Each structure stands twice: as C-alpha cells, then as structure tokens.
Amino acid sequence: MTDSHDNLAFRAALARGMVSRRGVVLGLGGLGMAALAGCSVKGRNPGAGSTAVTAPVAKAAPDQSATEKVVNWSNWPEYIDVNDKTQARPSLDEFKKRTGITVNYTEDYNDNDEFYAKVRPLLSAGKDTGRDVWCSTDWMVARLIRQGYVQKIDLANFPNHANIEDTLVTVEFDPGRLYSVPWQSGFAGIAYNPKATGGKKIESVDQLLTDPALKGKVTLLTEMRDTVGLVMLAMGKKLESFTEADFMAAIDEIKKAKDAGQIKGFTGNEYGKPLSSGDTAACIAWTGDVVQLQADNPSLGYALPATGCTLWSDNFVIPGMAKHKKNAEMLINYYYEPQVMAQVVDYVNYISPVRGTKAILAKEDPAVAKNPLIVPDEKTLSKAHVFRGLTAAEETKFNQAFSELTAG
C-alpha cells in the first residue's frame, strides 16, 4: 500500500509529537493503517504538549521491588479488560500468576488536571505519591517530563519496547520513548441518543452548538484539546498551526452557546449514563466509551465530524519516588505482548499501540477488527488531527481561558 501525500505529512507530524484518552493528543490529514494498526482519553484528550527540552531529573526512591511483590497502578475508569461475570480483571490476574506481583489497580484518574492537582504537591516535595505507575495523556506527559516529575524507564526491564508502533516511538515530548509508553489511543467525536434527538443524526459541531432541538441537552468535554480542537476544526482552522486568535475565537463560540443555554455542562468520563438515558441528547465523547455503551444500547449513534476529529493517546509513566519501579517496568513490558494487548483492546475498544495486535484481533474477534473506531481504516484516519504542541505560556493562558469557560 502506498502512502498519499497527506498520510506522509501526518506520519511526520506524529513523529514530531504525537498523540492520548480521555481526560483521556500535532498533526494533519490521515494516518496509514500500518501506523495505527495497533496504534489512545482512553482520553481522554489530544495535545502533544510543548517542545521537549532537557528535563530535570526526577527524584528516585530505593527500589523495593525485590522484597515487595506489588505495583500500584492508577488508571482511567473502565480502561482494562474485565470478566463481566466475576468482575475479575483477567490480564492483571495472569500478570500475578506469571510474576508473583500483585497489582493494586485503582480507577482514580478521571481528568488530567484533576489528577495532577492531587499528585503535584507530593511530586514537587520529592515525596512518594503512593503510585508506581499511571496513565496520562500526551500533553500532561509533556508537562510531567518538563517538570522532572517522571523517571526514565529502564529498557533492560522493558525488552518489548521494540513492539511500540513505529509512529509512536519518536515523539516531540519524549524522543525515543524514554519516559513514557503509550497505553491506548482513540478519537474524540460526537455521540448522540436518537430517542432524545427525535431520531435526528447529530454529526456536526454546528448542530451541537446551535440546533434548537438540542437546547439544554448538550455536554462538551472538560478536556480542552478535544472540545476546543473540534470547534476550531469546525471553524476551518488547522490544529497543527492554529494561532492564539483562532483559539480564542473558538472559546467565544462555545461561550455563545453556553450563554444561550445550549450547553448543559462539561464532563469528564461521566457522560455515559446521561447519554444512554437520554438526559443528554448529544455530546462530545471518546470512541472507546461509545463502542462500549453501544453494546448495551445499540441505538446510540456516533460520528466523526466531516470537519475533522481529534486523535489522542494515554501513556504509562513512572513518577518520581515510586517504590516499585522495576515491578512497574515489568507490568509495562507485559502489556506490550501483542496477545495481552489484544485482550485488553477487545474489551476496552480503543486503539492499541502495540505492533501485532491487529492480526490477533482479526483471528479472535473479527467484528472488533473490522470496527474502524478500534482498528481505523484510511477513511476514518483521514479525519483525524492532533492538537499542536503548546509553549508553557500558551498552556497557562489557554487553560485559564478554558477554565473560566467551564466554571459554573
């Protein structure tokens, strides 16, 4: 398969600084299937962060991995495989069986800024956060590296580093992936409940912000890069090269809709239940969430706007003063086995960053392998854009403007 000019341009953009979930990533055009075949907000939210500079060294604690067979992992909700009957987590159970290491898995990462606010005081004081590993969106990873809050990964404990998809290895904020490793990738688009829209399909940002039939029943994401990114794309702006004026114009459009009563509120991962019940008619949502919701409510619709969608990744990082660093590295290495990652993707329905998972999914769950929101095809990827990197000054100014918009 030959690459189009746009695909090559997007691959180059990814190489400069890619792409994370929900809440939990600089790019242009489409990305070839080979690049994302396994290729994550979840996230929650795109944003590559500012250009990498020499990072301060994170403080390290004496590693207790040899004597304490545990690893403490914080992650986004509903972001790992689960046995629906027993509520066990099969991949975590298998990791313990293989290694003897117990994973204390906590779903307490609901929003990048919210989580950062919890751990920053400890990190800045050089204290243990109580966590050995967590998954942050690209732009947050950039901040953590810049501030010296995350440790280098010892590649001797991560031989499966070679399984990272090529386009995800050399990124702007972490060249060579020395401080971070992708967990999942995904898109932000539009979800809607036809029962609450009168049967109408909601496929554009303009509909979200102006359609009278949706008044008071629309939610947008608290992830700035997804919400403002989709609005800027709808305004014809390029996410790889937008200006401050472009950003502020998008803020004004969202404020206009909010002041008119069009927008019910701003959410992290909690939009699922209101969407399913019809209390929310339409919202900006992450692909994996919606694919999961559609399993129980097939009538729910999802669209990647014709004007473009955002693409993101969430990433493993090991914080300063983590007490079980080697155990965390062994955990990361385990999930970079294609068979293990395929098991996770088959359940969470996001895009895998691990080479070799597509072939496994095609054999074990063809329906998932054929879903373009999980294993994207060229047409789907042609709509995907990655929010450009921000300078520290831009990040401060844009976050303030967005925070003022979402308050109240």
JSON list of N, CA and C in Angstrom, two decimals, residues 241-289:
[
{"chain": "A", "resi": 241, "resn": "SER", "atom": "N", "xyz": [-1.42, 24.18, 13.35]},
{"chain": "A", "resi": 241, "resn": "SER", "atom": "CA", "xyz": [-0.82, 25.51, 13.15]},
{"chain": "A", "resi": 241, "resn": "SER", "atom": "C", "xyz": [-1.75, 26.65, 13.57]},
{"chain": "A", "resi": 242, "resn": "PHE", "atom": "N", "xyz": [-2.73, 26.38, 14.43]},
{"chain": "A", "resi": 242, "resn": "PHE", "atom": "CA", "xyz": [-3.66, 27.45, 14.82]},
{"chain": "A", "resi": 242, "resn": "PHE", "atom": "C", "xyz": [-2.94, 28.54, 15.62]},
{"chain": "A", "resi": 243, "resn": "THR", "atom": "N", "xyz": [-3.52, 29.72, 15.62]},
{"chain": "A", "resi": 243, "resn": "THR", "atom": "CA", "xyz": [-2.98, 30.87, 16.35]},
{"chain": "A", "resi": 243, "resn": "THR", "atom": "C", "xyz": [-3.74, 31.09, 17.65]},
{"chain": "A", "resi": 244, "resn": "GLU", "atom": "N", "xyz": [-3.22, 31.98, 18.47]},
{"chain": "A", "resi": 244, "resn": "GLU", "atom": "CA", "xyz": [-3.93, 32.34, 19.70]},
{"chain": "A", "resi": 244, "resn": "GLU", "atom": "C", "xyz": [-5.31, 32.93, 19.36]},
{"chain": "A", "resi": 245, "resn": "ALA", "atom": "N", "xyz": [-5.37, 33.72, 18.30]},
{"chain": "A", "resi": 245, "resn": "ALA", "atom": "CA", "xyz": [-6.64, 34.31, 17.89]},
{"chain": "A", "resi": 245, "resn": "ALA", "atom": "C", "xyz": [-7.64, 33.23, 17.50]},
{"chain": "A", "resi": 246, "resn": "ASP", "atom": "N", "xyz": [-7.17, 32.19, 16.82]},
{"chain": "A", "resi": 246, "resn": "ASP", "atom": "CA", "xyz": [-8.04, 31.07, 16.45]},
{"chain": "A", "resi": 246, "resn": "ASP", "atom": "C", "xyz": [-8.61, 30.40, 17.69]},
{"chain": "A", "resi": 247, "resn": "PHE", "atom": "N", "xyz": [-7.74, 30.17, 18.66]},
{"chain": "A", "resi": 247, "resn": "PHE", "atom": "CA", "xyz": [-8.16, 29.51, 19.89]},
{"chain": "A", "resi": 247, "resn": "PHE", "atom": "C", "xyz": [-9.21, 30.35, 20.61]},
{"chain": "A", "resi": 248, "resn": "MET", "atom": "N", "xyz": [-8.96, 31.63, 20.76]},
{"chain": "A", "resi": 248, "resn": "MET", "atom": "CA", "xyz": [-9.88, 32.49, 21.48]},
{"chain": "A", "resi": 248, "resn": "MET", "atom": "C", "xyz": [-11.20, 32.64, 20.72]},
{"chain": "A", "resi": 249, "resn": "ALA", "atom": "N", "xyz": [-11.15, 32.59, 19.40]},
{"chain": "A", "resi": 249, "resn": "ALA", "atom": "CA", "xyz": [-12.40, 32.65, 18.62]},
{"chain": "A", "resi": 249, "resn": "ALA", "atom": "C", "xyz": [-13.25, 31.41, 18.90]},
{"chain": "A", "resi": 250, "resn": "ALA", "atom": "N", "xyz": [-12.61, 30.26, 19.05]},
{"chain": "A", "resi": 250, "resn": "ALA", "atom": "CA", "xyz": [-13.35, 29.04, 19.37]},
{"chain": "A", "resi": 250, "resn": "ALA", "atom": "C", "xyz": [-13.94, 29.13, 20.78]},
{"chain": "A", "resi": 251, "resn": "ILE", "atom": "N", "xyz": [-13.17, 29.68, 21.72]},
{"chain": "A", "resi": 251, "resn": "ILE", "atom": "CA", "xyz": [-13.69, 29.88, 23.08]},
{"chain": "A", "resi": 251, "resn": "ILE", "atom": "C", "xyz": [-14.94, 30.75, 23.03]},
{"chain": "A", "resi": 252, "resn": "ASP", "atom": "N", "xyz": [-14.90, 31.79, 22.21]},
{"chain": "A", "resi": 252, "resn": "ASP", "atom": "CA", "xyz": [-16.06, 32.69, 22.09]},
{"chain": "A", "resi": 252, "resn": "ASP", "atom": "C", "xyz": [-17.28, 31.96, 21.55]},
{"chain": "A", "resi": 253, "resn": "GLU", "atom": "N", "xyz": [-17.07, 31.06, 20.58]},
{"chain": "A", "resi": 253, "resn": "GLU", "atom": "CA", "xyz": [-18.18, 30.30, 20.02]},
{"chain": "A", "resi": 253, "resn": "GLU", "atom": "C", "xyz": [-18.82, 29.39, 21.07]},
{"chain": "A", "resi": 254, "resn": "ILE", "atom": "N", "xyz": [-17.98, 28.76, 21.86]},
{"chain": "A", "resi": 254, "resn": "ILE", "atom": "CA", "xyz": [-18.51, 27.88, 22.91]},
{"chain": "A", "resi": 254, "resn": "ILE", "atom": "C", "xyz": [-19.24, 28.71, 23.97]},
{"chain": "A", "resi": 255, "resn": "LYS", "atom": "N", "xyz": [-18.68, 29.86, 24.33]},
{"chain": "A", "resi": 255, "resn": "LYS", "atom": "CA", "xyz": [-19.32, 30.73, 25.32]},
{"chain": "A", "resi": 255, "resn": "LYS", "atom": "C", "xyz": [-20.67, 31.21, 24.84]},
{"chain": "A", "resi": 256, "resn": "LYS", "atom": "N", "xyz": [-20.76, 31.52, 23.56]},
{"chain": "A", "resi": 256, "resn": "LYS", "atom": "CA", "xyz": [-22.02, 31.97, 22.98]},
{"chain": "A", "resi": 256, "resn": "LYS", "atom": "C", "xyz": [-23.09, 30.88, 23.15]},
{"chain": "A", "resi": 257, "resn": "ALA", "atom": "N", "xyz": [-22.70, 29.64, 22.87]},
{"chain": "A", "resi": 257, "resn": "ALA", "atom": "CA", "xyz": [-23.63, 28.51, 23.02]},
{"chain": "A", "resi": 257, "resn": "ALA", "atom": "C", "xyz": [-23.99, 28.29, 24.49]},
{"chain": "A", "resi": 258, "resn": "LYS", "atom": "N", "xyz": [-23.02, 28.42, 25.36]},
{"chain": "A", "resi": 258, "resn": "LYS", "atom": "CA", "xyz": [-23.28, 28.26, 26.79]},
{"chain": "A", "resi": 258, "resn": "LYS", "atom": "C", "xyz": [-24.24, 29.33, 27.29]},
{"chain": "A", "resi": 259, "resn": "ASP", "atom": "N", "xyz": [-23.98, 30.58, 26.94]},
{"chain": "A", "resi": 259, "resn": "ASP", "atom": "CA", "xyz": [-24.82, 31.69, 27.39]},
{"chain": "A", "resi": 259, "resn": "ASP", "atom": "C", "xyz": [-26.25, 31.57, 26.84]},
{"chain": "A", "resi": 260, "resn": "ALA", "atom": "N", "xyz": [-26.39, 30.93, 25.69]},
{"chain": "A", "resi": 260, "resn": "ALA", "atom": "CA", "xyz": [-27.72, 30.75, 25.09]},
{"chain": "A", "resi": 260, "resn": "ALA", "atom": "C", "xyz": [-28.48, 29.58, 25.71]},
{"chain": "A", "resi": 261, "resn": "GLY", "atom": "N", "xyz": [-27.83, 28.86, 26.62]},
{"chain": "A", "resi": 261, "resn": "GLY", "atom": "CA", "xyz": [-28.50, 27.72, 27.24]},
{"chain": "A", "resi": 261, "resn": "GLY", "atom": "C", "xyz": [-28.41, 26.44, 26.45]},
{"chain": "A", "resi": 262, "resn": "GLN", "atom": "N", "xyz": [-27.61, 26.43, 25.39]},
{"chain": "A", "resi": 262, "resn": "GLN", "atom": "CA", "xyz": [-27.48, 25.25, 24.55]},
{"chain": "A", "resi": 262, "resn": "GLN", "atom": "C", "xyz": [-26.73, 24.13, 25.28]},
{"chain": "A", "resi": 263, "resn": "ILE", "atom": "N", "xyz": [-25.75, 24.51, 26.08]},
{"chain": "A", "resi": 263, "resn": "ILE", "atom": "CA", "xyz": [-24.87, 23.52, 26.72]},
{"chain": "A", "resi": 263, "resn": "ILE", "atom": "C", "xyz": [-25.30, 23.27, 28.16]},
{"chain": "A", "resi": 264, "resn": "LYS", "atom": "N", "xyz": [-25.53, 22.03, 28.46]},
{"chain": "A", "resi": 264, "resn": "LYS", "atom": "CA", "xyz": [-25.92, 21.61, 29.82]},
{"chain": "A", "resi": 264, "resn": "LYS", "atom": "C", "xyz": [-24.74, 21.64, 30.78]},
{"chain": "A", "resi": 265, "resn": "GLY", "atom": "N", "xyz": [-23.57, 21.29, 30.27]},
{"chain": "A", "resi": 265, "resn": "GLY", "atom": "CA", "xyz": [-22.40, 21.26, 31.13]},
{"chain": "A", "resi": 265, "resn": "GLY", "atom": "C", "xyz": [-21.20, 20.67, 30.44]},
{"chain": "A", "resi": 266, "resn": "PHE", "atom": "N", "xyz": [-20.12, 20.52, 31.20]},
{"chain": "A", "resi": 266, "resn": "PHE", "atom": "CA", "xyz": [-18.86, 19.97, 30.71]},
{"chain": "A", "resi": 266, "resn": "PHE", "atom": "C", "xyz": [-18.53, 18.75, 31.56]},
{"chain": "A", "resi": 267, "resn": "THR", "atom": "N", "xyz": [-18.13, 17.65, 30.92]},
{"chain": "A", "resi": 267, "resn": "THR", "atom": "CA", "xyz": [-17.92, 16.40, 31.64]},
{"chain": "A", "resi": 267, "resn": "THR", "atom": "C", "xyz": [-16.55, 15.80, 31.36]},
{"chain": "A", "resi": 268, "resn": "GLY", "atom": "N", "xyz": [-16.14, 14.94, 32.28]},
{"chain": "A", "resi": 268, "resn": "GLY", "atom": "CA", "xyz": [-15.02, 14.04, 32.01]},
{"chain": "A", "resi": 268, "resn": "GLY", "atom": "C", "xyz": [-15.61, 12.75, 31.46]},
{"chain": "A", "resi": 269, "resn": "ASN", "atom": "N", "xyz": [-15.33, 11.63, 32.14]},
{"chain": "A", "resi": 269, "resn": "ASN", "atom": "CA", "xyz": [-15.81, 10.34, 31.68]},
{"chain": "A", "resi": 269, "resn": "ASN", "atom": "C", "xyz": [-17.26, 10.04, 32.05]},
{"chain": "A", "resi": 270, "resn": "GLU", "atom": "N", "xyz": [-17.90, 10.95, 32.74]},
{"chain": "A", "resi": 270, "resn": "GLU", "atom": "CA", "xyz": [-19.21, 10.61, 33.30]},
{"chain": "A", "resi": 270, "resn": "GLU", "atom": "C", "xyz": [-20.38, 10.88, 32.37]},
{"chain": "A", "resi": 271, "resn": "TYR", "atom": "N", "xyz": [-20.14, 11.08, 31.09]},
{"chain": "A", "resi": 271, "resn": "TYR", "atom": "CA", "xyz": [-21.24, 11.37, 30.17]},
{"chain": "A", "resi": 271, "resn": "TYR", "atom": "C", "xyz": [-22.04, 10.13, 29.77]},
{"chain": "A", "resi": 272, "resn": "GLY", "atom": "N", "xyz": [-21.52, 8.92, 30.05]},
{"chain": "A", "resi": 272, "resn": "GLY", "atom": "CA", "xyz": [-22.13, 7.69, 29.55]},
{"chain": "A", "resi": 272, "resn": "GLY", "atom": "C", "xyz": [-23.56, 7.46, 29.99]},
{"chain": "A", "resi": 273, "resn": "LYS", "atom": "N", "xyz": [-23.82, 7.52, 31.28]},
{"chain": "A", "resi": 273, "resn": "LYS", "atom": "CA", "xyz": [-25.17, 7.23, 31.79]},
{"chain": "A", "resi": 273, "resn": "LYS", "atom": "C", "xyz": [-26.20, 8.24, 31.31]},
{"chain": "A", "resi": 274, "resn": "PRO", "atom": "N", "xyz": [-25.91, 9.56, 31.39]},
{"chain": "A", "resi": 274, "resn": "PRO", "atom": "CA", "xyz": [-26.89, 10.53, 30.88]},
{"chain": "A", "resi": 274, "resn": "PRO", "atom": "C", "xyz": [-27.16, 10.37, 29.38]},
{"chain": "A", "resi": 275, "resn": "LEU", "atom": "N", "xyz": [-26.14, 10.01, 28.63]},
{"chain": "A", "resi": 275, "resn": "LEU", "atom": "CA", "xyz": [-26.33, 9.79, 27.20]},
{"chain": "A", "resi": 275, "resn": "LEU", "atom": "C", "xyz": [-27.23, 8.59, 26.96]},
{"chain": "A", "resi": 276, "resn": "SER", "atom": "N", "xyz": [-26.97, 7.51, 27.66]},
{"chain": "A", "resi": 276, "resn": "SER", "atom": "CA", "xyz": [-27.78, 6.29, 27.50]},
{"chain": "A", "resi": 276, "resn": "SER", "atom": "C", "xyz": [-29.22, 6.51, 27.91]},
{"chain": "A", "resi": 277, "resn": "SER", "atom": "N", "xyz": [-29.44, 7.29, 28.97]},
{"chain": "A", "resi": 277, "resn": "SER", "atom": "CA", "xyz": [-30.80, 7.52, 29.46]},
{"chain": "A", "resi": 277, "resn": "SER", "atom": "C", "xyz": [-31.56, 8.54, 28.63]},
{"chain": "A", "resi": 278, "resn": "GLY", "atom": "N", "xyz": [-30.85, 9.37, 27.89]},
{"chain": "A", "resi": 278, "resn": "GLY", "atom": "CA", "xyz": [-31.49, 10.41, 27.11]},
{"chain": "A", "resi": 278, "resn": "GLY", "atom": "C", "xyz": [-31.50, 11.76, 27.80]},
{"chain": "A", "resi": 279, "resn": "ASP", "atom": "N", "xyz": [-31.00, 11.82, 29.05]},
{"chain": "A", "resi": 279, "resn": "ASP", "atom": "CA", "xyz": [-30.89, 13.12, 29.72]},
{"chain": "A", "resi": 279, "resn": "ASP", "atom": "C", "xyz": [-29.95, 14.03, 28.95]},
{"chain": "A", "resi": 280, "resn": "THR", "atom": "N", "xyz": [-28.94, 13.43, 28.34]},
{"chain": "A", "resi": 280, "resn": "THR", "atom": "CA", "xyz": [-28.08, 14.14, 27.40]},
{"chain": "A", "resi": 280, "resn": "THR", "atom": "C", "xyz": [-28.44, 13.65, 26.00]},
{"chain": "A", "resi": 281, "resn": "ALA", "atom": "N", "xyz": [-28.76, 14.58, 25.13]},
{"chain": "A", "resi": 281, "resn": "ALA", "atom": "CA", "xyz": [-29.15, 14.19, 23.76]},
{"chain": "A", "resi": 281, "resn": "ALA", "atom": "C", "xyz": [-27.93, 13.96, 22.89]},
{"chain": "A", "resi": 282, "resn": "ALA", "atom": "N", "xyz": [-26.89, 14.79, 23.08]},
{"chain": "A", "resi": 282, "resn": "ALA", "atom": "CA", "xyz": [-25.69, 14.67, 22.26]},
{"chain": "A", "resi": 282, "resn": "ALA", "atom": "C", "xyz": [-24.51, 15.26, 23.03]},
{"chain": "A", "resi": 283, "resn": "CYS", "atom": "N", "xyz": [-23.33, 14.77, 22.73]},
{"chain": "A", "resi": 283, "resn": "CYS", "atom": "CA", "xyz": [-22.15, 15.24, 23.47]},
{"chain": "A", "resi": 283, "resn": "CYS", "atom": "C", "xyz": [-20.88, 14.95, 22.68]},
{"chain": "A", "resi": 284, "resn": "ILE", "atom": "N", "xyz": [-19.82, 15.62, 23.06]},
{"chain": "A", "resi": 284, "resn": "ILE", "atom": "CA", "xyz": [-18.50, 15.24, 22.59]},
{"chain": "A", "resi": 284, "resn": "ILE", "atom": "C", "xyz": [-18.07, 14.05, 23.43]},
{"chain": "A", "resi": 285, "resn": "ALA", "atom": "N", "xyz": [-17.61, 12.99, 22.79]},
{"chain": "A", "resi": 285, "resn": "ALA", "atom": "CA", "xyz": [-17.32, 11.74, 23.51]},
{"chain": "A", "resi": 285, "resn": "ALA", "atom": "C", "xyz": [-16.15, 11.02, 22.88]},
{"chain": "A", "resi": 286, "resn": "TRP", "atom": "N", "xyz": [-15.56, 10.12, 23.66]},
{"chain": "A", "resi": 286, "resn": "TRP", "atom": "CA", "xyz": [-14.44, 9.33, 23.19]},
{"chain": "A", "resi": 286, "resn": "TRP", "atom": "C", "xyz": [-14.90, 8.00, 22.61]},
{"chain": "A", "resi": 287, "resn": "THR", "atom": "N", "xyz": [-14.23, 7.57, 21.56]},
{"chain": "A", "resi": 287, "resn": "THR", "atom": "CA", "xyz": [-14.68, 6.40, 20.80]},
{"chain": "A", "resi": 287, "resn": "THR", "atom": "C", "xyz": [-14.88, 5.15, 21.63]},
{"chain": "A", "resi": 288, "resn": "GLY", "atom": "N", "xyz": [-13.87, 4.78, 22.41]},
{"chain": "A", "resi": 288, "resn": "GLY", "atom": "CA", "xyz": [-13.95, 3.53, 23.16]},
{"chain": "A", "resi": 288, "resn": "GLY", "atom": "C", "xyz": [-15.13, 3.51, 24.10]},
{"chain": "A", "resi": 289, "resn": "ASP", "atom": "N", "xyz": [-15.42, 4.64, 24.75]},
{"chain": "A", "resi": 289, "resn": "ASP", "atom": "CA", "xyz": [-16.57, 4.71, 25.64]},
{"chain": "A", "resi": 289, "resn": "ASP", "atom": "C", "xyz": [-17.85, 4.40, 24.88]}
]
